[in-house]
Short mmCIF file of C-alpha atoms in Angstrom, two decimals:
data_model
loop_
_atom_site.label_atom_id
_atom_site.label_comp_id
_atom_site.label_asym_id
_atom_site.label_seq_id
_atom_site.Cartn_x
_atom_site.Cartn_y
_atom_site.Cartn_z
CA MET A 10 -31.17 66.73 -47.44
CA ALA A 11 -30.94 69.18 -50.66
CA ALA A 12 -28.59 71.68 -48.62
CA ARG A 13 -26.61 68.54 -47.54
CA CYS A 14 -26.23 67.18 -50.82
CA LEU A 15 -25.22 70.58 -52.39
CA CYS A 16 -22.23 70.93 -49.56
CA ILE A 17 -21.09 67.19 -50.01
CA LEU A 18 -20.95 68.03 -54.10
CA ALA A 19 -19.10 71.31 -53.28
CA ILE A 20 -16.53 69.24 -51.07
CA ALA A 21 -16.14 66.71 -53.55
CA SER A 22 -15.03 69.61 -55.91
CA THR A 23 -12.32 72.18 -55.24
CA VAL A 24 -14.43 74.51 -52.76
CA SER A 25 -16.53 73.36 -49.82
CA CYS A 26 -19.56 74.92 -47.97
CA GLY A 27 -17.54 78.27 -46.74
CA TYR A 28 -13.85 78.33 -47.90
CA VAL A 29 -12.66 74.87 -46.74
CA ARG A 30 -10.73 74.20 -50.10
CA ARG A 31 -9.59 70.61 -50.59
CA GLY A 32 -5.95 70.16 -50.12
CA ALA A 33 -6.48 73.08 -47.30
CA THR A 34 -4.56 73.06 -44.11
CA LEU A 35 -6.44 72.92 -40.93
CA ARG A 36 -4.70 73.81 -37.62
CA VAL A 37 -6.34 71.47 -34.65
CA GLY A 38 -6.02 72.21 -31.00
CA TYR A 39 -5.30 69.34 -28.81
CA GLN A 40 -5.01 69.16 -24.97
CA GLY A 41 -6.08 66.59 -22.41
CA PHE A 42 -4.82 63.46 -20.35
CA ASP A 43 -7.41 60.75 -21.50
CA ALA A 44 -8.12 58.44 -24.00
CA ALA A 45 -9.64 60.93 -26.14
CA ALA A 46 -6.33 62.75 -26.59
CA HIS A 47 -3.26 62.37 -24.76
CA TYR A 48 0.47 63.37 -25.36
CA SER A 49 2.80 60.00 -26.17
CA PHE A 50 6.09 60.67 -25.31
CA GLU A 51 7.19 57.59 -27.65
CA ASN A 52 5.71 59.17 -30.77
CA GLY A 53 6.00 62.83 -29.60
CA ARG A 54 2.47 63.98 -30.54
CA TYR A 55 -0.79 63.77 -29.18
CA VAL A 56 -2.81 60.25 -29.77
CA GLY A 57 -6.19 58.82 -28.97
CA ALA A 58 -9.62 58.72 -30.23
CA TYR A 59 -9.88 62.31 -31.15
CA PRO A 60 -6.74 62.58 -33.22
CA GLU A 61 -7.81 59.67 -35.26
CA VAL A 62 -11.57 60.57 -35.57
CA THR A 63 -9.84 64.24 -36.77
CA SER A 64 -7.88 62.20 -39.37
CA LEU A 65 -11.22 60.68 -40.77
CA LEU A 66 -12.73 63.98 -40.71
CA ALA A 67 -10.02 65.36 -42.72
CA ARG A 68 -10.21 62.62 -45.25
CA GLU A 69 -14.14 63.48 -45.76
CA LEU A 70 -13.20 66.89 -46.33
CA GLY A 71 -9.98 66.40 -48.41
CA VAL A 72 -7.76 68.63 -46.23
CA VAL A 73 -4.88 68.06 -43.92
CA THR A 74 -4.68 69.15 -40.56
CA GLU A 75 -1.53 70.15 -38.41
CA ASP A 76 -1.29 69.50 -34.72
CA VAL A 77 -1.08 72.46 -32.11
CA THR A 78 -0.43 71.74 -28.65
CA LEU A 79 -2.64 73.82 -26.32
CA GLY A 80 -1.40 75.16 -23.04
CA PHE A 81 -3.15 75.71 -19.76
CA ASN A 82 -4.19 79.24 -18.54
CA ASP A 83 -2.77 80.73 -15.24
CA ASP A 84 -5.53 78.78 -13.24
CA ASP A 85 -4.67 75.57 -14.75
CA ALA A 86 -8.35 75.49 -15.91
CA ILE A 87 -8.68 72.67 -19.00
CA LEU A 88 -12.23 74.02 -19.69
CA ASP A 89 -11.40 77.39 -21.03
CA SER A 90 -7.92 77.35 -22.19
CA TRP A 91 -8.76 76.69 -25.86
CA MET A 92 -10.65 79.71 -25.93
CA GLU A 93 -7.92 82.31 -26.56
CA PRO A 94 -6.20 80.43 -29.30
CA LEU A 95 -9.39 80.28 -31.07
CA ARG A 96 -10.20 83.75 -30.75
CA ASN A 97 -6.47 84.62 -31.66
CA GLY A 98 -6.86 82.62 -35.03
CA ASP A 99 -4.04 80.38 -33.84
CA ILE A 100 -5.96 77.19 -34.45
CA ASP A 101 -9.05 76.61 -36.52
CA PHE A 102 -10.73 73.99 -34.36
CA THR A 103 -10.69 71.95 -31.39
CA LEU A 104 -12.55 69.26 -29.61
CA GLN A 105 -14.41 69.89 -26.33
CA GLY A 106 -17.35 68.65 -24.21
CA THR A 107 -17.84 71.73 -22.36
CA PRO A 108 -21.09 73.58 -22.25
CA PHE A 109 -21.64 75.96 -24.81
CA TYR A 110 -20.13 79.64 -24.91
CA ASP A 111 -21.10 82.68 -27.15
CA GLY A 112 -19.04 83.60 -29.77
CA PHE A 113 -17.95 79.94 -30.98
CA PHE A 114 -19.84 77.29 -33.09
CA TYR A 115 -20.33 73.72 -32.12
CA SER A 116 -20.64 70.76 -34.84
CA SER A 117 -22.44 67.69 -34.15
CA PRO A 118 -21.30 65.27 -31.53
CA VAL A 119 -18.10 63.93 -32.76
CA LEU A 120 -17.31 61.67 -29.75
CA THR A 121 -19.54 60.35 -26.92
CA ILE A 122 -17.27 59.48 -23.75
CA THR A 123 -18.78 57.22 -20.53
CA GLN A 124 -17.01 57.10 -17.54
CA ARG A 125 -17.08 53.48 -16.03
CA GLY A 126 -16.02 51.42 -13.12
CA LEU A 127 -12.98 49.19 -13.28
CA VAL A 128 -13.10 46.51 -10.39
CA LYS A 129 -11.12 43.62 -9.17
CA VAL A 130 -11.73 40.09 -10.02
CA SER A 131 -10.56 36.96 -7.63
CA HIS A 132 -11.07 33.25 -7.80
CA ARG A 133 -11.83 31.10 -4.96
CA ASP A 134 -10.88 27.58 -5.44
CA ALA A 135 -12.91 24.70 -4.49
CA GLY A 136 -12.47 23.92 -0.62
CA LEU A 137 -13.81 21.90 2.05
CA TRP A 138 -17.20 23.14 2.02
CA SER A 139 -17.66 23.77 -1.63
CA ILE A 140 -20.04 20.84 -1.86
CA PHE A 141 -22.57 23.11 -0.59
CA ALA A 142 -21.94 26.14 -2.62
CA PRO A 143 -24.22 25.38 -5.54
CA PHE A 144 -26.93 26.55 -3.24
CA HIS A 145 -26.91 29.98 -1.04
CA TRP A 146 -26.93 29.39 2.64
CA LYS A 147 -30.49 30.94 2.74
CA LEU A 148 -31.52 28.81 0.48
CA TRP A 149 -30.40 25.60 2.52
CA LEU A 150 -32.19 27.28 5.50
CA ALA A 151 -35.43 27.55 3.58
CA ILE A 152 -35.38 24.10 2.41
CA PHE A 153 -34.66 22.74 5.85
CA GLY A 154 -37.69 25.06 7.20
CA ALA A 155 -39.95 23.73 4.23
CA VAL A 156 -39.16 19.92 5.25
CA VAL A 157 -39.64 20.97 8.81
CA LEU A 158 -42.77 22.56 8.22
CA GLY A 159 -43.76 19.58 5.96
CA THR A 160 -43.29 17.37 8.47
CA VAL A 161 -45.70 19.49 10.72
CA VAL A 162 -48.24 19.65 8.25
CA MET A 163 -47.89 15.70 7.91
CA GLY A 164 -48.38 15.31 11.77
CA ALA A 165 -51.71 17.51 11.30
CA ILE A 166 -52.93 15.40 8.81
CA ALA A 167 -52.18 12.12 10.74
CA TYR A 168 -53.85 13.61 14.08
CA LEU A 169 -57.12 14.68 11.80
CA ASN A 170 -57.24 11.10 10.43
CA GLU A 171 -56.96 9.87 14.07
CA GLU A 172 -53.85 7.61 13.19
CA TRP A 173 -51.62 9.75 15.96
CA ALA A 174 -53.36 8.62 18.77
CA GLY A 175 -51.38 10.32 21.53
CA PRO A 176 -48.68 12.94 20.22
CA ARG A 177 -47.96 14.04 23.88
CA ARG A 178 -47.44 10.64 24.80
CA ASP A 179 -45.31 9.51 22.17
CA PRO A 180 -42.80 12.76 21.59
CA LEU A 181 -40.38 10.71 19.66
CA GLU A 182 -42.64 10.29 16.89
CA PHE A 183 -42.26 13.68 15.50
CA GLY A 184 -38.51 13.19 15.33
CA THR A 185 -39.40 9.82 13.43
CA MET A 186 -41.59 11.53 10.70
CA LEU A 187 -38.76 14.40 10.60
CA TYR A 188 -36.46 11.60 9.52
CA HIS A 189 -38.52 10.18 7.30
CA SER A 190 -39.16 13.63 5.35
CA VAL A 191 -35.47 14.25 5.31
CA THR A 192 -35.06 10.81 3.72
CA LEU A 193 -37.66 11.17 1.21
CA LEU A 194 -35.86 14.71 0.30
CA LEU A 195 -32.93 12.64 -0.38
CA GLY A 196 -34.87 10.10 -2.24
CA GLY A 197 -34.56 7.14 -0.09
CA ASP A 198 -37.64 6.74 2.18
CA ASP A 199 -40.34 4.13 2.40
CA LEU A 200 -42.89 6.19 4.38
CA ALA A 201 -43.22 4.06 7.39
CA GLY A 202 -45.60 4.82 10.29
CA VAL A 203 -48.17 7.45 10.10
CA MET A 204 -46.16 8.65 6.94
CA ALA A 205 -47.44 6.00 5.21
CA THR A 206 -51.49 6.59 5.28
CA ASP A 207 -53.46 6.34 2.53
CA SER A 208 -55.68 9.12 3.13
CA GLY A 209 -56.22 11.78 0.07
CA GLY A 210 -54.75 14.75 1.88
CA ALA A 211 -51.80 12.79 3.10
CA ARG A 212 -50.97 11.51 -0.58
CA LEU A 213 -51.31 14.86 -1.66
CA HIS A 214 -48.80 16.44 1.04
CA ARG A 215 -46.62 13.21 -0.21
CA LEU A 216 -46.76 14.36 -3.80
CA GLY A 217 -45.54 18.07 -2.80
CA LEU A 218 -42.68 16.70 -0.94
CA LEU A 219 -41.66 14.64 -3.81
CA PHE A 220 -41.93 17.59 -6.06
CA LEU A 221 -39.72 19.56 -3.85
CA ALA A 222 -37.26 16.89 -3.63
CA LEU A 223 -37.07 16.14 -7.42
CA VAL A 224 -36.53 20.01 -8.06
CA THR A 225 -34.03 20.52 -5.26
CA THR A 226 -32.00 17.63 -6.27
CA ALA A 227 -31.79 18.31 -9.99
CA THR A 228 -30.71 21.65 -9.48
CA PHE A 229 -28.35 20.92 -6.86
CA THR A 230 -26.88 18.19 -8.90
CA ALA A 231 -26.54 20.24 -12.16
CA ASN A 232 -24.58 22.98 -10.35
CA LEU A 233 -22.33 21.03 -8.34
CA ALA A 234 -19.78 19.56 -10.64
CA ALA A 235 -18.97 23.43 -11.56
CA PHE A 236 -18.36 24.35 -7.93
CA LEU A 237 -16.25 21.43 -7.44
CA THR A 238 -14.08 21.45 -10.68
CA ASN A 239 -14.02 25.12 -11.56
CA PRO A 240 -12.92 28.23 -9.50
CA GLU A 241 -15.49 30.45 -8.20
CA ARG A 242 -15.23 33.99 -9.97
CA VAL A 243 -15.80 36.84 -7.57
CA VAL A 244 -16.03 40.42 -8.70
CA HIS A 245 -15.55 43.08 -6.04
CA GLY A 246 -16.46 46.56 -5.80
CA PRO A 247 -19.70 48.48 -6.07
CA ARG A 248 -22.75 47.01 -8.09
CA SER A 249 -25.08 49.74 -7.58
CA LEU A 250 -25.23 53.48 -7.14
CA GLU A 251 -26.07 52.83 -3.33
CA GLU A 252 -22.61 50.61 -2.92
CA LEU A 253 -20.98 53.32 -5.34
CA GLY A 254 -21.95 56.15 -2.45
CA GLN A 255 -19.83 54.34 -0.18
CA SER A 256 -16.82 53.01 -2.06
CA THR A 257 -13.47 54.72 -2.59
CA ALA A 258 -12.86 55.63 -6.39
CA CYS A 259 -9.17 56.21 -7.83
CA LEU A 260 -9.12 58.97 -10.40
CA THR A 261 -6.13 59.83 -12.78
CA TYR A 262 -6.74 63.57 -12.42
CA ASP A 263 -8.20 65.85 -9.86
CA PHE A 264 -10.42 67.72 -12.35
CA MET A 265 -12.69 64.99 -12.37
CA ALA A 266 -13.17 64.99 -8.63
CA PRO A 267 -15.97 67.59 -8.48
CA TYR A 268 -18.22 65.59 -11.15
CA LEU A 269 -17.66 62.77 -8.89
CA GLU A 270 -17.62 63.77 -5.30
CA ASN A 271 -21.50 63.58 -4.69
CA LEU A 272 -21.58 59.75 -6.26
CA VAL A 273 -18.70 58.19 -4.42
CA GLY A 274 -17.68 57.78 -0.89
CA GLY A 275 -14.08 59.07 -1.23
CA VAL A 276 -11.63 59.74 -4.03
CA VAL A 277 -7.99 58.88 -4.55
CA LEU A 278 -5.52 60.53 -6.81
CA PRO A 279 -1.91 59.39 -8.02
CA PRO A 280 0.70 61.38 -6.23
CA ASP A 281 1.91 64.19 -8.38
CA GLY A 282 5.56 63.88 -7.10
CA LEU A 283 5.50 60.57 -8.92
CA PHE A 284 3.56 60.96 -12.41
CA ALA A 285 3.65 64.33 -14.26
CA ASN A 286 0.16 65.68 -15.64
CA GLU A 287 1.33 64.36 -19.21
CA ASP A 288 1.83 60.64 -18.02
CA TYR A 289 -1.53 59.62 -18.40
CA ARG A 290 -0.63 55.95 -19.00
CA GLY A 291 1.17 55.72 -15.85
CA ARG A 292 -1.31 57.45 -13.64
CA SER A 293 -3.71 54.92 -14.94
CA ALA A 294 -1.58 51.97 -14.31
CA TRP A 295 -1.21 53.31 -10.67
CA CYS A 296 -5.00 53.29 -10.35
CA ILE A 297 -5.09 49.87 -11.67
CA ASP A 298 -2.47 48.52 -9.19
CA ARG A 299 -4.71 49.81 -6.19
CA VAL A 300 -7.75 48.23 -7.56
CA LYS A 301 -5.86 44.84 -7.69
CA SER A 302 -4.35 45.29 -3.99
CA GLU A 303 -7.88 46.60 -2.88
CA ASP A 304 -6.63 49.70 -1.55
CA VAL A 305 -9.32 51.46 -3.59
CA ASP A 306 -12.98 49.78 -4.53
CA VAL A 307 -13.07 51.05 -8.14
CA PHE A 308 -11.07 53.05 -10.92
CA ILE A 309 -13.64 55.34 -12.52
CA THR A 310 -12.36 55.61 -16.30
CA SER A 311 -13.31 56.09 -19.84
CA GLU A 312 -10.82 53.19 -20.57
CA ALA A 313 -12.51 50.60 -18.16
CA ASN A 314 -13.25 47.90 -21.13
CA VAL A 315 -9.87 48.36 -22.31
CA HIS A 316 -8.06 47.62 -19.07
CA ALA A 317 -10.51 44.82 -18.12
CA LEU A 318 -9.54 43.14 -21.58
CA GLU A 319 -5.99 43.30 -20.94
CA ASP A 320 -6.39 41.41 -17.85
CA CYS A 321 -9.51 39.39 -17.90
CA ALA A 322 -8.67 37.19 -15.30
CA HIS A 323 -8.08 39.92 -12.61
CA LEU A 324 -10.09 43.12 -13.59
CA ALA A 325 -13.66 43.53 -14.87
CA VAL A 326 -15.93 46.44 -15.61
CA ALA A 327 -18.58 47.02 -13.03
CA SER A 328 -22.20 46.40 -13.76
CA ASN A 329 -24.17 49.33 -13.39
CA VAL A 330 -21.53 51.70 -12.75
CA GLU A 331 -21.79 54.21 -15.82
CA ILE A 332 -21.73 57.89 -15.10
CA MET A 333 -20.85 61.06 -16.88
CA PRO A 334 -21.70 60.30 -20.51
CA SER A 335 -20.18 63.55 -22.33
CA LEU A 336 -20.58 64.59 -25.77
CA PHE A 337 -17.53 66.00 -27.38
CA TYR A 338 -17.83 68.67 -30.10
CA ALA A 339 -15.51 70.06 -32.66
CA VAL A 340 -15.63 74.06 -31.75
CA THR A 341 -14.70 76.65 -34.03
CA ARG A 342 -14.90 80.47 -34.64
CA ASP A 343 -15.85 79.82 -38.43
CA ILE A 344 -19.68 78.77 -38.68
CA HIS A 345 -18.99 77.87 -42.51
CA LEU A 346 -16.24 75.03 -40.97
CA MET A 347 -18.64 73.96 -38.14
CA VAL A 348 -21.09 73.13 -41.28
CA ASN A 349 -18.51 71.28 -43.29
CA LEU A 350 -17.24 69.32 -39.93
CA SER A 351 -20.81 68.38 -39.23
CA TYR A 352 -21.79 67.23 -42.56
CA ALA A 353 -18.38 65.41 -42.67
CA MET A 354 -19.42 64.00 -39.38
CA GLU A 355 -22.77 62.71 -40.57
CA GLU A 356 -21.09 60.87 -43.31
CA LEU A 357 -18.77 59.33 -40.50
CA ARG A 358 -21.67 57.95 -38.47
CA ILE A 359 -22.48 55.43 -41.36
CA ASN A 360 -18.76 54.69 -42.18
CA ARG A 361 -17.27 51.66 -40.54
CA ASP A 362 -14.15 53.48 -40.14
CA TYR A 363 -15.32 55.55 -37.56
CA TYR A 364 -16.44 52.56 -35.05
CA GLU A 365 -13.50 50.83 -35.74
CA ALA A 366 -11.40 53.89 -34.54
CA LEU A 367 -13.63 54.15 -31.40
CA ASN A 368 -13.13 50.39 -30.70
CA ARG A 369 -9.56 50.69 -30.97
CA HIS A 370 -9.43 53.57 -28.24
CA TYR A 371 -12.53 52.40 -25.68
CA ARG A 372 -12.96 48.39 -26.73
CA THR A 373 -16.68 49.04 -26.91
CA TYR A 374 -17.46 45.97 -28.87
CA ASP A 375 -15.27 43.58 -27.60
CA ALA A 376 -15.31 41.08 -24.70
CA CYS A 377 -13.50 38.42 -22.71
CA ASP A 378 -13.97 35.20 -23.85
CA ASP A 379 -14.34 32.20 -21.60
CA ALA A 380 -10.70 30.95 -22.06
CA SER A 381 -9.16 34.34 -21.12
CA ALA A 382 -11.61 35.12 -18.43
CA ASP A 383 -10.18 31.95 -16.67
CA ALA A 384 -13.42 31.46 -14.58
CA ASP A 385 -16.47 29.93 -14.31
CA GLU A 386 -19.91 31.72 -14.59
CA SER A 387 -21.98 29.17 -12.18
CA ALA A 388 -23.64 31.53 -9.76
CA GLN A 389 -25.16 30.38 -6.49
CA ILE A 390 -29.16 29.35 -6.36
CA SER A 391 -30.63 31.84 -4.26
CA VAL A 392 -33.95 31.64 -2.42
CA GLY A 393 -35.63 33.98 -4.82
CA SER A 394 -35.19 31.39 -7.70
CA PHE A 395 -37.28 28.55 -5.69
CA ALA A 396 -39.84 30.95 -4.98
CA SER A 397 -42.26 29.34 -7.02
CA VAL A 398 -41.27 25.80 -5.92
CA PHE A 399 -41.82 27.11 -2.16
CA PHE A 400 -45.21 28.64 -3.16
CA LEU A 401 -46.44 25.42 -5.15
CA TYR A 402 -45.32 23.35 -2.24
CA PHE A 403 -46.69 25.29 0.80
CA ALA A 404 -49.89 26.01 -1.44
CA ASN A 405 -50.15 22.38 -1.82
CA ALA A 406 -49.45 21.38 1.83
CA ALA A 407 -52.44 23.73 2.87
CA LEU A 408 -54.67 22.10 0.43
CA SER A 409 -53.60 18.84 1.79
CA VAL A 410 -54.91 19.85 5.51
CA ALA A 411 -57.83 21.02 3.86
CA ILE A 412 -58.90 17.82 2.37
CA ALA A 413 -57.56 16.03 5.65
CA ALA A 414 -60.05 17.99 7.73
CA SER A 415 -62.94 17.41 5.28
CA GLU A 416 -62.24 13.71 5.35
CA ALA A 417 -62.03 13.86 9.14
CA ARG A 418 -65.51 16.13 9.09
CA ARG A 419 -67.13 13.38 6.53
CA ARG A 420 -66.00 10.63 9.06
CA GLY A 421 -67.68 12.21 12.10
CA ARG A 422 -70.68 12.65 10.26
CA ALA A 423 -70.81 8.98 9.08
CA ALA A 424 -70.16 7.99 12.84
CA ALA A 425 -72.85 9.99 14.03
CA ALA A 426 -75.32 8.73 11.35
CA LYS A 427 -74.47 5.02 12.58
CA GLU A 428 -75.33 6.05 16.11
CA GLU A 429 -78.87 7.37 15.58
CA PRO A 430 -80.46 4.19 14.72
CA ALA A 431 -79.10 2.57 17.66
CA ALA A 432 -80.54 5.08 20.03
CA GLU A 433 -83.92 5.34 18.19
CA PRO A 434 -85.07 1.45 19.30
CA ALA A 435 -84.11 2.37 22.71
CA ALA A 436 -86.31 5.40 22.70
CA GLN A 437 -89.30 3.28 21.81
CA GLN A 438 -88.64 0.74 24.26
CA GLY A 439 -88.90 3.14 27.01
#
């Protein structure tokens, strides 16, 4: 802490820690074709998060900066083309996210850049069968199965109560009971016939049916209006690492392919004949068009949230698709400059200007509002959402059968007790 305070005090005067004088000019090397730094044909210079953060660092140090455009070596290797300019003294520092190399000094991280997935969003208007949309089809099937099994349970209770005298002689009785179970679920049944029994097991099972009817009706009604009046928002593309492995991804540049080839099913790149390497915006727009036309499943980019916010109705950031979080450092040959840059960076991390600069380029802290998204967020109710309802319903049904069986045994013992006194006088007469 004392060393840090001493260094900051030195910067505030005329000489900083290690020969960086206030008002000095530092030459900064730029290269790259992404949100961190890319060449702007309109401005005639490099723009992006890196140049803006560099300006903030220069402000903290009290120096001015001079932009130097870095070329590429003969192999077009972006990873090491900055080394010679640093060794030769052509630049004072540059921003890199590469592994550490001997002979260079790396400041504390200046930027953290994460590649995320941009996917298509579409909308389905209310249609002929939208009335059933509040529940997933599997839930409809589960509810129907629960009603059928509930009718079987009621038939078993009636059989145990000896109210269903001859089920095989009256095969339509089960159909009648099923009808009454369904109408009970819809809230309009008087429980006629064997369904109207007053036994304890039947009453308990009836309460279970009413509980299922209550939850089903209330949940369905709550979601129905949204599905009938609003378009359904459908997010396409991968939603997990497994789905990403089967997806086709668009990338702006081929140097990213080695990092992603083991994570995606295939890679699509903008044609070089159509776009120059420096045309980062044009190449990004090409990938966005491929996503919207569904020629690719996802666009992997560090500006996924930026593009999504520009067209909330048709684009979204893929959930759970976040890869390659890379730390970028200010790299220099001067250890004293590295120390100065690191201390300045620490000051920036508690400065709102730093986060506002990042947000301007990555829109990290922004989100689509309901109006711009132009979509309803209502989701279909799944079987899993009803798991507790079905558990209570079938547990209650099992208890109802157990009570009916217990009542049947009790009646059997009572009938046997009545027959024993009549048999004893007959034995005494003999």
